mmCIF file with all atom_site columns, C-alpha atoms in Angstrom:
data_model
loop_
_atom_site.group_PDB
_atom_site.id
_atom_site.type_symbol
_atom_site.label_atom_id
_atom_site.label_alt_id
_atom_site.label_comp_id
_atom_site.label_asym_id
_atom_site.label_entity_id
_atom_site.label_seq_id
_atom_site.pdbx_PDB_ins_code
_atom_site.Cartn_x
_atom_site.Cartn_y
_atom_site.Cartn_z
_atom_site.occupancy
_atom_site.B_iso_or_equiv
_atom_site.pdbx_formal_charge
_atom_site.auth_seq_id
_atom_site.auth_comp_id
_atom_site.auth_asym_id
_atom_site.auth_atom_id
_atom_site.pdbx_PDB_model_num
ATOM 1   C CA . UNK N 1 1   ? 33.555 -42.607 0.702   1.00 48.00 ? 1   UNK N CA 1
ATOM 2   C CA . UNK N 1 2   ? 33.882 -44.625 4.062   1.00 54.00 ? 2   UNK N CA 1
ATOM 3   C CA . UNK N 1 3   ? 35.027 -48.145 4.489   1.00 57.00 ? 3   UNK N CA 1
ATOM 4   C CA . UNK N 1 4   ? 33.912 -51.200 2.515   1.00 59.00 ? 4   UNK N CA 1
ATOM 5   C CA . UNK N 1 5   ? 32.283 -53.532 4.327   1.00 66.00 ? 5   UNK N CA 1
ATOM 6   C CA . UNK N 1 6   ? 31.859 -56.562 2.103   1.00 74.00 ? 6   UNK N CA 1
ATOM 7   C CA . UNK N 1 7   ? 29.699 -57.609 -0.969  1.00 82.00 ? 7   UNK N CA 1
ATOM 8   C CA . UNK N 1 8   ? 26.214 -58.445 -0.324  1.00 84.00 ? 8   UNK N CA 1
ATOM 9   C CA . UNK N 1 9   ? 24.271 -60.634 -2.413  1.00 86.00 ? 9   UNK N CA 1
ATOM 10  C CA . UNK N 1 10  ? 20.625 -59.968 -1.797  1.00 87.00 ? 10  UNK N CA 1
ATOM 11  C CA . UNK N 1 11  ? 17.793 -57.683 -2.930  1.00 86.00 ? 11  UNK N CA 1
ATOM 12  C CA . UNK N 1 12  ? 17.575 -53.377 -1.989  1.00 89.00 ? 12  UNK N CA 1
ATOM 13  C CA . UNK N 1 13  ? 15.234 -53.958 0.138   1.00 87.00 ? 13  UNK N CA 1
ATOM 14  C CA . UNK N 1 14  ? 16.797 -56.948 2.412   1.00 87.00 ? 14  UNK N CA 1
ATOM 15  C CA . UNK N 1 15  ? 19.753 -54.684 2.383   1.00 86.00 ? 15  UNK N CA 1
ATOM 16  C CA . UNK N 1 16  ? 18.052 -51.679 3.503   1.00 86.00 ? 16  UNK N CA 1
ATOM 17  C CA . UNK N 1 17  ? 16.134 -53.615 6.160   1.00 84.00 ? 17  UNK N CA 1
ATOM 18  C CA . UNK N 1 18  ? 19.628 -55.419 7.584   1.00 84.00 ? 18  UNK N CA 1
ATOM 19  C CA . UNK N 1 19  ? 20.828 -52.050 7.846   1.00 84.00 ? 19  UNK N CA 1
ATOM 20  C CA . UNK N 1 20  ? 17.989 -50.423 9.874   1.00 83.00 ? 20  UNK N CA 1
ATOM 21  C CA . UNK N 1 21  ? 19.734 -48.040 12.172  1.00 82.00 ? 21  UNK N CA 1
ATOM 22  C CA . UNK N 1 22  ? 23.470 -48.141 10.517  1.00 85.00 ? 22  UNK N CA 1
ATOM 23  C CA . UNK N 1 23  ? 24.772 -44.896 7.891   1.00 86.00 ? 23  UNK N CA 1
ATOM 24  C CA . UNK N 1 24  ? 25.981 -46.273 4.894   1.00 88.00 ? 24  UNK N CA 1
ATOM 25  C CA . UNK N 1 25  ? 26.166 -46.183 0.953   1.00 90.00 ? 25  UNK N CA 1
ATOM 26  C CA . UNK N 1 26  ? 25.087 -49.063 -0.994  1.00 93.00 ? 26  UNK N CA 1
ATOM 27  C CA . UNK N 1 27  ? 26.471 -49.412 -4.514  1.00 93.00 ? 27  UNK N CA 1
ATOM 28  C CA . UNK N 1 28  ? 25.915 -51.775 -7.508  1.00 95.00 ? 28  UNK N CA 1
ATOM 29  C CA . UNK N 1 29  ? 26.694 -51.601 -10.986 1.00 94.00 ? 29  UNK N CA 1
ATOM 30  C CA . UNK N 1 30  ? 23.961 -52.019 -13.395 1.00 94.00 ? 30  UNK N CA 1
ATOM 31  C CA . UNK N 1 31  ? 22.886 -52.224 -16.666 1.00 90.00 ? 31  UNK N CA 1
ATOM 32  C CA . UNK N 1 32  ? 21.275 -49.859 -18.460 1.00 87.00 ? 32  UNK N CA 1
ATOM 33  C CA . UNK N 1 33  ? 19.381 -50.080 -22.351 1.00 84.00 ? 33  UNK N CA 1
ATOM 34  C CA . UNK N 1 34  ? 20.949 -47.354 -24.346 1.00 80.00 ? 34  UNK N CA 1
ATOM 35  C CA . UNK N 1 35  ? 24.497 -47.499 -22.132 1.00 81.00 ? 35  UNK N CA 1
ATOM 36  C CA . UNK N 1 36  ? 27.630 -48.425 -23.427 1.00 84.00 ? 36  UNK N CA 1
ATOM 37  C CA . UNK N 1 37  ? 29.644 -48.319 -20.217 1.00 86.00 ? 37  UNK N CA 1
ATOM 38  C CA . UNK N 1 38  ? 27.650 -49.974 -16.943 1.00 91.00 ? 38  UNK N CA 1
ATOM 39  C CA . UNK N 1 39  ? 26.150 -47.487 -14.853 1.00 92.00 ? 39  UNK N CA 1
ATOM 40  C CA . UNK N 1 40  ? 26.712 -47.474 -11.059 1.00 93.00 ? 40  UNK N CA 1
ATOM 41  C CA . UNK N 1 41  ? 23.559 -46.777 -8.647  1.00 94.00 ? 41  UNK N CA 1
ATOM 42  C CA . UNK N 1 42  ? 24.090 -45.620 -4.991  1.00 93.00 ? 42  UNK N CA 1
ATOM 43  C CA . UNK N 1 43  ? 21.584 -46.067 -2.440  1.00 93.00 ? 43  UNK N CA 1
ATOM 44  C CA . UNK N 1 44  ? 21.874 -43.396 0.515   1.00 91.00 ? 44  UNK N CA 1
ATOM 45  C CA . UNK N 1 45  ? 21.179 -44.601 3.881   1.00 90.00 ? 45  UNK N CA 1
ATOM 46  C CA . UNK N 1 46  ? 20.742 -42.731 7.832   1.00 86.00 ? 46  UNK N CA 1
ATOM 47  C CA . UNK N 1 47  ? 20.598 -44.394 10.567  1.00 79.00 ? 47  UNK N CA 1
ATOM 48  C CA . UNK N 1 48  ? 17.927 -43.367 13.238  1.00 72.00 ? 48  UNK N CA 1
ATOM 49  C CA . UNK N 1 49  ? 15.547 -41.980 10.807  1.00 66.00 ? 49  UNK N CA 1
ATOM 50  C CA . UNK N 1 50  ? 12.194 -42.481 10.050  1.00 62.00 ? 50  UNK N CA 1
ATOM 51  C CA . UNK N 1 51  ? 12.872 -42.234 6.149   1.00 64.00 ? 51  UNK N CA 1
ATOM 52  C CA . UNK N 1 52  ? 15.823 -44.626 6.013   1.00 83.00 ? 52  UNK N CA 1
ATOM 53  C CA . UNK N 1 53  ? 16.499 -43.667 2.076   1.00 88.00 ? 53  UNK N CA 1
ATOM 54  C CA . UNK N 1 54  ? 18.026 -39.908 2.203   1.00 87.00 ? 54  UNK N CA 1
ATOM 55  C CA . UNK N 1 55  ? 18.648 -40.229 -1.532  1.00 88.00 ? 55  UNK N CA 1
ATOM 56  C CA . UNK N 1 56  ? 19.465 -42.470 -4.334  1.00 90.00 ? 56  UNK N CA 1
ATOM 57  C CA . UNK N 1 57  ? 20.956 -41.725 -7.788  1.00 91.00 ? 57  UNK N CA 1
ATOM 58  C CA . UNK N 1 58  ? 21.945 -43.802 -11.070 1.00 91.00 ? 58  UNK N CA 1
ATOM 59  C CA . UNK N 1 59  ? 25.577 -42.367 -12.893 1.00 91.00 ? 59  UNK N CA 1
ATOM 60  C CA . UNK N 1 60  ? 26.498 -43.149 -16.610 1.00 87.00 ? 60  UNK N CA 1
ATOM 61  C CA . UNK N 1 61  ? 29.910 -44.807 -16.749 1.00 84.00 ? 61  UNK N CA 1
ATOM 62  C CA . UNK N 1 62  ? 31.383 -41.607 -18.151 1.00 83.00 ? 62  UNK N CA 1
ATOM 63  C CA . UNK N 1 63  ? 29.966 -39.830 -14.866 1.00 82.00 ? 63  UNK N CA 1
ATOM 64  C CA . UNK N 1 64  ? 26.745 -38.651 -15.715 1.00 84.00 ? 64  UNK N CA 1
ATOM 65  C CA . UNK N 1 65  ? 23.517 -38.373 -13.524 1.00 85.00 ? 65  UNK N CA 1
ATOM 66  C CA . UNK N 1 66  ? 20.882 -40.725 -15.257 1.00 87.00 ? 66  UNK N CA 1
ATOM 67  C CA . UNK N 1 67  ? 18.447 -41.370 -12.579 1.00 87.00 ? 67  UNK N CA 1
ATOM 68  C CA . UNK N 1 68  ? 17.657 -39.614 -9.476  1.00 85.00 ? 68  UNK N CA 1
ATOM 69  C CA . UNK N 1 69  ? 15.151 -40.761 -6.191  1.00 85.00 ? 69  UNK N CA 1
ATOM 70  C CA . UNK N 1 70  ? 12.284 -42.596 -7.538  1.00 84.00 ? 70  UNK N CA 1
ATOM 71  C CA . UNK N 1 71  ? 13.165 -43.469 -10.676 1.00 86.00 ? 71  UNK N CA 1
ATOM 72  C CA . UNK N 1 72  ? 17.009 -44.689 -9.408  1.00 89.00 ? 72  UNK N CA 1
ATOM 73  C CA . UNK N 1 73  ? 15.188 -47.140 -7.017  1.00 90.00 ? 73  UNK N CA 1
ATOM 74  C CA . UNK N 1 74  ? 13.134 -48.489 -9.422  1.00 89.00 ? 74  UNK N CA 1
ATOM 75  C CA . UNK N 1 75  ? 15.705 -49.328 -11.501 1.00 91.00 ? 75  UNK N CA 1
ATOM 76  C CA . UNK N 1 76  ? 17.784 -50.526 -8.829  1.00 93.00 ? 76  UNK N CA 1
ATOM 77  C CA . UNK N 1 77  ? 15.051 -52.456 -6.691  1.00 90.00 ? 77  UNK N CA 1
ATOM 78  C CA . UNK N 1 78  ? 15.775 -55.754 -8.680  1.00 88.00 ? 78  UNK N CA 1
ATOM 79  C CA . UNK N 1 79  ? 19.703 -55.569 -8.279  1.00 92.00 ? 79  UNK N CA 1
ATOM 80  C CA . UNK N 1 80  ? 21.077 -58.017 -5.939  1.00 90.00 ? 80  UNK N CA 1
ATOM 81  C CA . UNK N 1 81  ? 24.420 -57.732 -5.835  1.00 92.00 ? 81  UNK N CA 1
ATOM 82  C CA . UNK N 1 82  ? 25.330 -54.529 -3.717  1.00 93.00 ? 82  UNK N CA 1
ATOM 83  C CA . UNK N 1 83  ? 28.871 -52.917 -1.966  1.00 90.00 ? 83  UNK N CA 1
ATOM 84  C CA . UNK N 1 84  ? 28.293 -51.377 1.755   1.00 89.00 ? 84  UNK N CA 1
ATOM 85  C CA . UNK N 1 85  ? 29.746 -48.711 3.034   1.00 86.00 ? 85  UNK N CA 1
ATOM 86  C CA . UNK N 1 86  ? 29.767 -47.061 5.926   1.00 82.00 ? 86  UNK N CA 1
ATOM 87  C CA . UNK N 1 87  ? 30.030 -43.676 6.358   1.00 79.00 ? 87  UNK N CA 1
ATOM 88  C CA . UNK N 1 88  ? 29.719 -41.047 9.008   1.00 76.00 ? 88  UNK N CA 1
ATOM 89  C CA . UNK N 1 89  ? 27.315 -38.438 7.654   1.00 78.00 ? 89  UNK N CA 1
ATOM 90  C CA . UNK N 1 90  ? 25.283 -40.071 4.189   1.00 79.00 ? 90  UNK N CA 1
ATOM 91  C CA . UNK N 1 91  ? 23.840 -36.026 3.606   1.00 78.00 ? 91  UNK N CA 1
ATOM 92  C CA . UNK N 1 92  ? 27.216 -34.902 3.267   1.00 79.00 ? 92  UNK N CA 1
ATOM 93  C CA . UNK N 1 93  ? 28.342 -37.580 1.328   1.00 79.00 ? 93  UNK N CA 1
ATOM 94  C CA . UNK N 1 94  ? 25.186 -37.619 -1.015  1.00 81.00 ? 94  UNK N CA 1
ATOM 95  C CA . UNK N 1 95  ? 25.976 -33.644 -1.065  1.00 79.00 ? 95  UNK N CA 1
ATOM 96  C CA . UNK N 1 96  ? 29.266 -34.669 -1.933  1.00 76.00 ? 96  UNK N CA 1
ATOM 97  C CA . UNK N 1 97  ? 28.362 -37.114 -4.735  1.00 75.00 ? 97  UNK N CA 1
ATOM 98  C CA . UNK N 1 98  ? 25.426 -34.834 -6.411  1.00 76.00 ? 98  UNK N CA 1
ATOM 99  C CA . UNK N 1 99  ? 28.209 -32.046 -6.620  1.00 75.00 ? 99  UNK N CA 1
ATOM 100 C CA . UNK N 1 100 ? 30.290 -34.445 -8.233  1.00 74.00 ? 100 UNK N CA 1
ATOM 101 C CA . UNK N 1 101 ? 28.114 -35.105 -10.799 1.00 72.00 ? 101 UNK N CA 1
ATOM 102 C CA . UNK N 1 102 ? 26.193 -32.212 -11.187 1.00 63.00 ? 102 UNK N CA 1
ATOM 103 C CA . UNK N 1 103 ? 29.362 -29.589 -12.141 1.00 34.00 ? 103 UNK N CA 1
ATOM 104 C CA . UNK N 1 104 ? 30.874 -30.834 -15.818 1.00 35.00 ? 104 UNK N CA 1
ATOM 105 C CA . UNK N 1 105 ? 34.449 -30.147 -16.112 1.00 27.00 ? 105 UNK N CA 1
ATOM 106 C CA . UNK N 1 106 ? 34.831 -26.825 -18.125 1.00 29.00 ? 106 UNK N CA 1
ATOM 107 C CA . UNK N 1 107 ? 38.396 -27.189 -19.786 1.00 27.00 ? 107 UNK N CA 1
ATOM 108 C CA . UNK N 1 108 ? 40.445 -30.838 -20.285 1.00 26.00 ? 108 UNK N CA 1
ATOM 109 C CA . UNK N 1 109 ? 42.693 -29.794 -17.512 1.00 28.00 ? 109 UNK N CA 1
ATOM 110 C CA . UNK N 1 110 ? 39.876 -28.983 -15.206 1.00 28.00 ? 110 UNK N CA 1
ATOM 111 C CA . UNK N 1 111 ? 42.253 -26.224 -14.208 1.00 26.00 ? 111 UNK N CA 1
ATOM 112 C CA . UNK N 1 112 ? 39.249 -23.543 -14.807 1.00 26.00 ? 112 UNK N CA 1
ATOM 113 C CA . UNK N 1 113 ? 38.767 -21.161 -11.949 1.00 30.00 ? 113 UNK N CA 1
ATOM 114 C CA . UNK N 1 114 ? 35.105 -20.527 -11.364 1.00 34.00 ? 114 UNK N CA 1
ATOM 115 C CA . UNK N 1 115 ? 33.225 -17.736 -13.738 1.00 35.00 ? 115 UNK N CA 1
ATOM 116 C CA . UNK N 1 116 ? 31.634 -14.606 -12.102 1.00 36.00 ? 116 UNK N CA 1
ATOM 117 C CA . UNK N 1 117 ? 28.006 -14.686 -11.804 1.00 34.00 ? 117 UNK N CA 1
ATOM 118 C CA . UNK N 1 118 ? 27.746 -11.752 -13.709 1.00 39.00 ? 118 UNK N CA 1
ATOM 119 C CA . UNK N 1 119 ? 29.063 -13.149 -16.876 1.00 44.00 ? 119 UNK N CA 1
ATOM 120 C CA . UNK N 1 120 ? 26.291 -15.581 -16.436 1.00 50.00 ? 120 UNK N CA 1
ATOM 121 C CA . UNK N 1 121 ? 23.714 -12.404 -16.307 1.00 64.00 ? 121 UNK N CA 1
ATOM 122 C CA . UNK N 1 122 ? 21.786 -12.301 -13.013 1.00 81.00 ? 122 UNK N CA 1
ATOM 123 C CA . UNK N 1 123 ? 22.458 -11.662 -9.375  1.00 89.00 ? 123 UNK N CA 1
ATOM 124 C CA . UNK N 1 124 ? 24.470 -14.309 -7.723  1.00 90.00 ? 124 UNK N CA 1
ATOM 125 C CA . UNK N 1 125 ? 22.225 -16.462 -5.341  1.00 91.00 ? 125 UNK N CA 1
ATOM 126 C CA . UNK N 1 126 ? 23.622 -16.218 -1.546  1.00 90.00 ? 126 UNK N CA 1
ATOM 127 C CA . UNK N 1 127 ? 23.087 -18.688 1.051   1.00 87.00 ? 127 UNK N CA 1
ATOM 128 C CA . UNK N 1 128 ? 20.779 -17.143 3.905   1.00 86.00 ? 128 UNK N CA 1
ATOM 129 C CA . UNK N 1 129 ? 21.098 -20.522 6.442   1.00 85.00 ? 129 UNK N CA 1
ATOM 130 C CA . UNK N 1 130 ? 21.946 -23.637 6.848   1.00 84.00 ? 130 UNK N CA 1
ATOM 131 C CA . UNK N 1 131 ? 18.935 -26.092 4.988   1.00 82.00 ? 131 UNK N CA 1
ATOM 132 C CA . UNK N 1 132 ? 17.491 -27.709 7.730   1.00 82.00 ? 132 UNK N CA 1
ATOM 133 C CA . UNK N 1 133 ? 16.673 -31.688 6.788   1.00 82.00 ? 133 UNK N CA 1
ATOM 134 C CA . UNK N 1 134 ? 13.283 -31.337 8.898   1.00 80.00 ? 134 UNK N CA 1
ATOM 135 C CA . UNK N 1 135 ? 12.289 -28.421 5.867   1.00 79.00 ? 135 UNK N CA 1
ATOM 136 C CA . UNK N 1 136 ? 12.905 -31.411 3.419   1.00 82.00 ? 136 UNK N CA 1
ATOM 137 C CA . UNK N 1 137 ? 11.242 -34.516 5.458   1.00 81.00 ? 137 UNK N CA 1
ATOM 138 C CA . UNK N 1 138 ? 7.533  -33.457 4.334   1.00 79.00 ? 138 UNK N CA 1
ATOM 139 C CA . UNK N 1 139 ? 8.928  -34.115 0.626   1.00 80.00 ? 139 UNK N CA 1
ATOM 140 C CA . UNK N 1 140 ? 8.979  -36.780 -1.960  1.00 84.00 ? 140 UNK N CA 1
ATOM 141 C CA . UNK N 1 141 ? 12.792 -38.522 -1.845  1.00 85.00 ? 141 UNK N CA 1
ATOM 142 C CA . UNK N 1 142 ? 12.981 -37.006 -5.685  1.00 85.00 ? 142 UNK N CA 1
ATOM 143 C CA . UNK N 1 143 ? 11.451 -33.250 -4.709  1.00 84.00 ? 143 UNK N CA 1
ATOM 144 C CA . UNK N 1 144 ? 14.385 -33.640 -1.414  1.00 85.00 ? 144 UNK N CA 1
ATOM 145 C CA . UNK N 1 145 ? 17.351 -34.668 -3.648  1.00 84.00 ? 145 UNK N CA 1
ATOM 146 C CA . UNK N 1 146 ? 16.821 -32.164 -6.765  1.00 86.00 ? 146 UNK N CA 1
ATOM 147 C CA . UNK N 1 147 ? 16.774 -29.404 -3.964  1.00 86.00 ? 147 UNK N CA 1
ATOM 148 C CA . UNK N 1 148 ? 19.738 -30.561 -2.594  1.00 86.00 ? 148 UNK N CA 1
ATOM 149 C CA . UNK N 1 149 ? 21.501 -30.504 -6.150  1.00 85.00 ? 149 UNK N CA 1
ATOM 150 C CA . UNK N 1 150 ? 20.345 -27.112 -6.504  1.00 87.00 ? 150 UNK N CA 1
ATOM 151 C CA . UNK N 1 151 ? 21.839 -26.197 -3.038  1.00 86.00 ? 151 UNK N CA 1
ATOM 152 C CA . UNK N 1 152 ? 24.703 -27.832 -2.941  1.00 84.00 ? 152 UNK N CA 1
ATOM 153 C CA . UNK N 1 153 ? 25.661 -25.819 -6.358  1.00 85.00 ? 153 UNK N CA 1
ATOM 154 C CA . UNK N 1 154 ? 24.947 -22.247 -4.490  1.00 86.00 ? 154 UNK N CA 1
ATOM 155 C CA . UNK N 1 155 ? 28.387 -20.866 -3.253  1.00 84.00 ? 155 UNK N CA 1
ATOM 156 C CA . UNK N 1 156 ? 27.249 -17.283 -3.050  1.00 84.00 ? 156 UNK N CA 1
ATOM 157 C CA . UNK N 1 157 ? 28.692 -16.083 -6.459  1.00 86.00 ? 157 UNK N CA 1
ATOM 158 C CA . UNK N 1 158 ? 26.813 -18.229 -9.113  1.00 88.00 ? 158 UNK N CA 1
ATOM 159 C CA . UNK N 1 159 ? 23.198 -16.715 -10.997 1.00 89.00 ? 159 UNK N CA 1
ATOM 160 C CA . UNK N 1 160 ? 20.219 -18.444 -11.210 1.00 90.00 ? 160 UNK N CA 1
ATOM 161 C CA . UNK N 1 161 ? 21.844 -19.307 -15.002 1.00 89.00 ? 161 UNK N CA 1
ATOM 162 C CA . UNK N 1 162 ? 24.748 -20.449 -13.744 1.00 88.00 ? 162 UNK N CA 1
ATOM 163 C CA . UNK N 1 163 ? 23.587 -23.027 -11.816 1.00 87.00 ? 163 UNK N CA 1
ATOM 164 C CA . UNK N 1 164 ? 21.123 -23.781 -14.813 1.00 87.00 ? 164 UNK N CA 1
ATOM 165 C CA . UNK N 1 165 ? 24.022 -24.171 -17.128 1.00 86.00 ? 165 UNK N CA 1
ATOM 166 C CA . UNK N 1 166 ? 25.927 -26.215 -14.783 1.00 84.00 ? 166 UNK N CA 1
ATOM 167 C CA . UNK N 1 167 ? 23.313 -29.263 -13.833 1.00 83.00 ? 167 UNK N CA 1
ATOM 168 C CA . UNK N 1 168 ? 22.149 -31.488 -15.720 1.00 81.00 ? 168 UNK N CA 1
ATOM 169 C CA . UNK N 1 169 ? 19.018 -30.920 -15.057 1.00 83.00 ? 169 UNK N CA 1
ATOM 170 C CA . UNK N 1 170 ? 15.410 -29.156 -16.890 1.00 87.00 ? 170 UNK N CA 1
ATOM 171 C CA . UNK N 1 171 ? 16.238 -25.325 -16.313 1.00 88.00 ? 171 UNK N CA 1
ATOM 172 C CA . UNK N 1 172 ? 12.153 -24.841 -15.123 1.00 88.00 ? 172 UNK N CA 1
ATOM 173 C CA . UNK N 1 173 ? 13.343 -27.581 -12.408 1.00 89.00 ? 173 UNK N CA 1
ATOM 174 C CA . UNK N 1 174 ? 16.170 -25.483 -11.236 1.00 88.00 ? 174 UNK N CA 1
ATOM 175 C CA . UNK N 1 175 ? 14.371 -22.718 -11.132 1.00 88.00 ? 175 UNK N CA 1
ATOM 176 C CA . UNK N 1 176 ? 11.383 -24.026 -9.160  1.00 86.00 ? 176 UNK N CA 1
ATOM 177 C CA . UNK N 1 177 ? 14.051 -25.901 -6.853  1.00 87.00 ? 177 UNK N CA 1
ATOM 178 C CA . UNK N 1 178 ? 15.340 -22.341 -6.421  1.00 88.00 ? 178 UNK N CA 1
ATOM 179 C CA . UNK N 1 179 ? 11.912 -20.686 -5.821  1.00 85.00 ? 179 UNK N CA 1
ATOM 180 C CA . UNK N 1 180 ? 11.348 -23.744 -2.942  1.00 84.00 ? 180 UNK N CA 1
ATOM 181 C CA . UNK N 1 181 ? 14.302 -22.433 -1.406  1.00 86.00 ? 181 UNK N CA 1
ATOM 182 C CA . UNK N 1 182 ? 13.815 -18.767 -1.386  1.00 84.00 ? 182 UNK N CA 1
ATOM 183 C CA . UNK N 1 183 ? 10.282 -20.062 0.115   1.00 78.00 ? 183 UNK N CA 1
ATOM 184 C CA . UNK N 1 184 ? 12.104 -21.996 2.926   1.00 81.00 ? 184 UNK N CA 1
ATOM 185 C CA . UNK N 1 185 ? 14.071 -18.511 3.402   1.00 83.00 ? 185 UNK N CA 1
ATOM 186 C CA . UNK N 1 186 ? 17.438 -19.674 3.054   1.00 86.00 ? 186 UNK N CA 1
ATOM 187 C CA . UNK N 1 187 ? 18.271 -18.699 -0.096  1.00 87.00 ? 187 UNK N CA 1
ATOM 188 C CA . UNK N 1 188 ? 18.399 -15.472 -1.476  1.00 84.00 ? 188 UNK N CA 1
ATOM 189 C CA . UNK N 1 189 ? 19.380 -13.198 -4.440  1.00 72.00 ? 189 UNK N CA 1
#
């Protein structure tokens, strides 16, 4: 991530509105029924942007994706304790951050090259294009960030099943997030 500012001590939303106009990453740790370890939520911000909030997200303390875009904020609307940080580009580092979370380690020494799509069964899905953000503006905030989990997992030699395996997320999602893509034409198989 990019450099810590300071600790802020007010609400989401003051901190969004201070920040009008700057990039940065807001973080808090939270706590969460059900969670032994507290659970860290990360606010994505752009500057110069109609849509200030290009993603938010809610991770277990053992690294797991709890909440994404809607539901994240509203768990982390009434937080008021937040870190800022500034960074250059928040897509990459939200890009960044969802691969993090999305890909579980395969062996303890996470030494595991990556499989071949075909022992996954299917035809590996190959980036056409770059994904444009104006393609993802018309969206909801949760719709934009579980299709850029889905991208960001696409390096030309993973299946459809592959990528399934891989997120934590409802297989039907991935494979409508997938569909959306091959819709927007820069995805293929």
């Amino acid at each position: 991530m990019a450099k810590l500012m300071q600790k802020v001590y007010l609400d989401m939303f003051t901190v969004c509105d201070l920040l009008k106009g700057r990039t940065a990453v807001i973080c808090a740790d939270v706590r969460l029924p059900g969670e032994k370890l507290k659970a860290r939520g990360s606010v994505f911000l752009r500057g110069n942007a109609a849509q200030q909030i290009a993603g938010a997200i809610i991770e277990s303390g053992d690294s797991r994706l709890l909440y994404s875009g809607d539901a994240a904020l509203a768990v982390l609307k009434s937080v008021a304790e937040w870190s800022v940080y500034f960074t250059g580009d928040v897509e990459v580092a939200l890009a960044d951050y969802l691969r993090r979370l999305g890909v579980q380690q395969q062996s303890p020494s996470g030494s595991r090259q990556e499989s071949s799509a075909t022992s996954q069964g299917g035809p590996p899905l190959r980036r056409l294009q770059h994904l444009p953000e104006s393609m993802l503006e018309p969206l909801s905030l949760k719709d934009r960030l579980v299709l850029k989990t889905v991208w960001s997992m696409v390096n030309n030699q993973r299946s459809l099943e592959e990528v399934q395996s891989l997120l934590k997320l409802p297989p039907a999602v991935v494979a409508d997030a997938v569909e959306t893509l091959r819709l927007f034409q820069v995805l293929d198989s």
